Short mmCIF file of C-alpha atoms in Angstrom, two decimals:
data_model
loop_
_atom_site.label_atom_id
_atom_site.label_comp_id
_atom_site.label_asym_id
_atom_site.label_seq_id
_atom_site.Cartn_x
_atom_site.Cartn_y
_atom_site.Cartn_z
CA MET H 1 0.00 0.00 0.00
CA LYS H 2 2.77 2.47 0.86
CA PRO H 3 4.63 2.12 -2.49
CA PHE H 4 1.38 2.81 -4.37
CA PHE H 5 0.73 5.96 -2.30
CA PHE H 6 4.30 7.20 -2.87
CA PHE H 7 4.02 6.55 -6.64
CA PHE H 8 0.63 8.35 -6.78
CA PHE H 9 1.99 11.33 -4.80
CA ALA H 10 5.16 11.49 -6.94
CA LYS H 11 3.07 11.39 -10.12
CA ILE H 12 0.96 14.35 -8.91
CA VAL H 13 4.03 16.41 -7.98
CA ILE H 14 5.83 15.63 -11.25
CA SER H 15 2.78 16.33 -13.44
CA GLN H 16 2.18 19.55 -11.51
CA ASN H 17 5.74 20.66 -12.19
CA LEU H 18 5.64 19.55 -15.84
CA ALA H 19 2.47 21.50 -16.60
CA PHE H 20 3.87 24.68 -15.03
CA GLU H 21 7.27 24.10 -16.68
CA ARG H 22 5.60 23.77 -20.11
CA PHE H 23 3.79 27.03 -19.43
CA GLN H 24 7.07 28.68 -18.39
CA ASP H 25 8.88 27.30 -21.46
CA TYR H 26 6.21 28.78 -23.70
CA VAL H 27 6.25 32.22 -22.08
CA LYS H 28 10.05 32.29 -21.72
CA SER H 29 10.75 31.14 -25.28
CA PRO H 30 14.05 32.60 -26.59
CA LYS H 31 12.05 33.86 -29.59
CA GLY H 32 9.79 35.89 -27.32
CA CYS H 33 6.12 35.62 -26.52
CA VAL H 34 3.17 37.77 -27.57
CA LEU H 35 -0.26 37.32 -26.01
CA SER H 36 -3.39 39.14 -27.08
CA ILE H 37 -5.46 39.32 -23.91
CA GLU H 38 -8.73 40.41 -22.42
CA PHE H 39 -8.17 41.70 -18.88
CA LYS H 40 -11.24 41.78 -16.61
CA GLN H 41 -11.01 43.01 -13.04
CA SER H 42 -13.75 43.18 -10.42
CA PHE H 43 -12.93 45.42 -7.47
CA TYR H 44 -15.76 45.33 -4.96
CA ASP H 45 -18.73 46.27 -7.18
CA LYS H 46 -16.76 47.96 -9.96
CA ILE H 47 -15.89 45.93 -13.08
CA SER H 48 -13.37 47.05 -15.68
CA VAL H 49 -12.56 45.26 -18.91
CA SER H 50 -9.79 46.07 -21.36
CA ASN H 51 -8.03 44.36 -24.21
CA GLY H 52 -4.32 44.64 -24.76
CA VAL H 53 -1.15 42.93 -25.80
CA PHE H 54 1.36 41.28 -23.49
CA TYR H 55 4.95 41.07 -24.75
CA LYS H 56 7.79 39.07 -23.22
CA LYS H 57 11.34 38.87 -24.44
CA GLY H 58 14.37 38.13 -22.27
CA GLU H 59 13.67 39.54 -18.81
CA THR H 60 11.35 42.28 -20.06
CA TYR H 61 7.56 42.06 -19.71
CA ILE H 62 5.23 44.68 -21.22
CA PHE H 63 1.47 45.05 -21.15
CA ASP H 64 0.10 47.64 -23.57
CA ASN H 65 -3.47 48.83 -24.09
CA GLN H 66 -5.26 52.08 -25.00
CA GLU H 67 -4.90 53.63 -21.54
CA GLN H 68 -1.45 52.55 -20.43
CA CYS H 69 1.77 50.74 -21.13
CA VAL H 70 3.31 48.84 -18.20
CA LYS H 71 6.91 47.62 -18.43
CA TYR H 72 8.35 45.23 -15.82
CA GLU H 73 12.08 44.56 -15.71
CA ASN H 74 14.47 43.80 -12.83
CA GLN H 75 11.89 44.38 -10.05
CA GLN H 76 11.16 47.81 -11.60
CA ILE H 77 7.86 48.94 -13.10
CA LYS H 78 7.48 51.81 -15.53
CA THR H 79 3.88 52.80 -16.25
CA ILE H 80 3.01 55.18 -19.05
CA ASN H 81 -0.44 56.58 -18.38
CA LYS H 82 -1.50 57.67 -21.86
CA ILE H 83 -4.67 59.45 -20.69
CA ASN H 84 -3.11 61.60 -17.93
CA LYS H 85 0.22 61.95 -19.75
CA GLN H 86 2.27 60.60 -16.85
CA VAL H 87 5.23 58.27 -16.51
CA ILE H 88 5.37 56.52 -13.15
CA PHE H 89 8.45 54.65 -11.95
CA ASP H 90 8.06 52.16 -9.11
CA SER H 91 9.78 49.10 -7.70
CA ILE H 92 8.45 45.86 -6.28
CA GLU H 93 9.81 44.43 -3.07
CA LYS H 94 11.01 40.86 -3.32
CA ASN H 95 8.40 39.66 -0.80
CA ASN H 96 5.53 41.09 -2.85
CA ALA H 97 3.85 38.94 -5.44
CA THR H 98 2.47 40.14 -8.77
CA ILE H 99 1.07 38.68 -11.97
CA PHE H 100 4.62 39.05 -13.28
CA ASP H 101 5.80 36.51 -10.68
CA ILE H 102 3.46 33.96 -12.20
CA LEU H 103 4.61 34.75 -15.73
CA SER H 104 8.31 34.98 -14.89
CA GLY H 105 8.50 31.77 -12.90
CA ASN H 106 9.40 33.50 -9.64
CA ASN H 107 7.46 31.03 -7.57
CA GLN H 108 9.00 31.67 -4.16
CA ASN H 109 5.64 33.04 -2.99
CA LEU H 110 3.52 30.63 -5.06
CA PHE H 111 2.12 27.35 -3.79
CA PHE H 112 0.73 25.00 -6.45
CA HIS H 113 -2.01 22.43 -5.99
CA PRO H 114 -2.28 19.28 -8.13
CA PRO H 115 -3.31 20.12 -11.71
CA LYS H 116 -6.52 18.93 -13.33
CA THR H 117 -6.77 17.93 -16.98
CA GLN H 118 -9.90 19.20 -18.68
CA LYS H 119 -10.16 18.24 -22.38
CA GLU H 120 -7.25 19.96 -24.20
CA GLN H 121 -6.26 22.08 -21.20
CA ILE H 122 -4.59 21.66 -17.84
CA ASN H 123 -5.85 23.72 -14.91
CA ILE H 124 -3.03 24.51 -12.46
CA PRO H 125 -4.50 25.87 -9.18
CA PHE H 126 -2.21 28.07 -7.09
CA GLU H 127 -2.13 30.18 -3.93
CA ILE H 128 -0.14 33.16 -2.76
CA LYS H 129 -0.83 32.73 0.94
CA LEU H 130 1.02 35.90 1.93
CA TRP H 131 -1.57 38.02 0.08
CA GLY H 132 -4.68 35.84 0.38
CA ILE H 133 -4.71 35.07 -3.34
CA GLU H 134 -6.14 31.91 -4.89
CA GLY H 135 -6.20 31.27 -8.60
CA SER H 136 -5.66 29.02 -11.58
CA ILE H 137 -3.61 28.94 -14.76
CA TRP H 138 -5.12 27.11 -17.75
CA VAL H 139 -2.59 25.91 -20.32
CA ASN H 140 -2.67 23.84 -23.51
CA VAL H 141 -1.94 20.18 -22.75
CA ILE H 142 0.56 19.81 -25.61
CA ASP H 143 2.64 23.00 -25.80
CA GLY H 144 1.92 24.77 -22.48
CA SER H 145 0.58 27.90 -24.18
CA PRO H 146 -1.51 29.91 -21.72
CA LYS H 147 -5.27 30.02 -22.21
CA LYS H 148 -6.49 31.79 -19.07
CA ILE H 149 -5.21 33.05 -15.74
CA SER H 150 -7.67 33.93 -13.01
CA PHE H 151 -7.34 34.75 -9.35
CA THR H 152 -9.17 36.28 -6.42
CA GLN H 153 -7.76 38.20 -3.50
CA ASP H 154 -9.79 37.84 -0.37
CA GLU H 155 -13.30 38.23 -1.74
CA ASP H 156 -12.97 41.79 -2.94
CA ILE H 157 -10.77 41.51 -6.02
CA LYS H 158 -11.25 39.11 -8.92
CA VAL H 159 -9.08 39.08 -12.04
CA ASP H 160 -9.66 37.07 -15.23
CA ILE H 161 -7.07 37.20 -17.99
CA ASN H 162 -8.35 35.47 -21.11
CA ILE H 163 -5.68 34.80 -23.72
CA LEU H 164 -7.33 35.46 -27.08
CA SER H 165 -4.24 34.45 -29.08
CA SER H 166 -0.62 33.58 -28.39
CA THR H 167 2.55 33.12 -30.37
CA ASN H 168 6.27 32.58 -29.95
CA ASP H 169 7.70 34.99 -32.48
CA SER H 170 10.99 36.86 -32.73
CA SER H 171 9.77 39.38 -35.30
CA PHE H 172 7.98 41.72 -32.88
CA SER H 173 9.25 44.97 -31.39
CA PHE H 174 8.27 46.42 -28.04
CA PRO H 175 5.97 49.46 -28.25
CA ILE H 176 7.78 52.80 -27.99
CA TYR H 177 6.10 56.05 -26.90
CA ASN H 178 7.31 59.64 -27.00
CA VAL H 179 6.85 60.82 -23.40
CA MET H 180 8.89 64.03 -23.59
CA ASP H 181 5.97 66.22 -22.44
CA TYR H 182 4.67 63.74 -19.81
CA GLU H 183 4.80 64.37 -16.07
CA VAL H 184 7.33 62.06 -14.37
CA ILE H 185 6.49 60.53 -10.97
CA ASN H 186 9.26 58.53 -9.30
CA LEU H 187 8.03 56.28 -6.44
CA ILE H 188 11.30 54.35 -6.12
CA GLU H 189 12.82 54.89 -2.69
#
């Protein structure tokens, strides 16, 4: 009985790691990764929905939509607020967890539960206990391409990121904006 239990437990842990590793391999492809996404956030009773493009190449992550462009690199965030004509610089403490931690593979704050296969997708449930976050990553069974990421924080915040299309492609360029006349706000201490 004990060898069967050990084998079953080992299979769950290995499959859990393989599903997340396939996801990471897809997002971290040396070619780069481009995701067209629908971002839906519920904050208390307010719901906001926006579409945008997520770019990843090397250690640089960018999310760009009509209102803003957010660049994450080396624990630093640069946000270009296109509506208010502001550039905001900020940093993230190592103990904080963000959506970029999930995408970058920084799983020191992430705890994964056993994955569940559902048709052509694998659902990888996770928790960030430090922040009261529970969520799931849905990936393609074969190549690990992301299909959806959703999470809730406490009961007040709910985020659904639906991946409308994805590709590993080296022919893209990061968006560039002329921010010469923008107000600069530096929140880095």
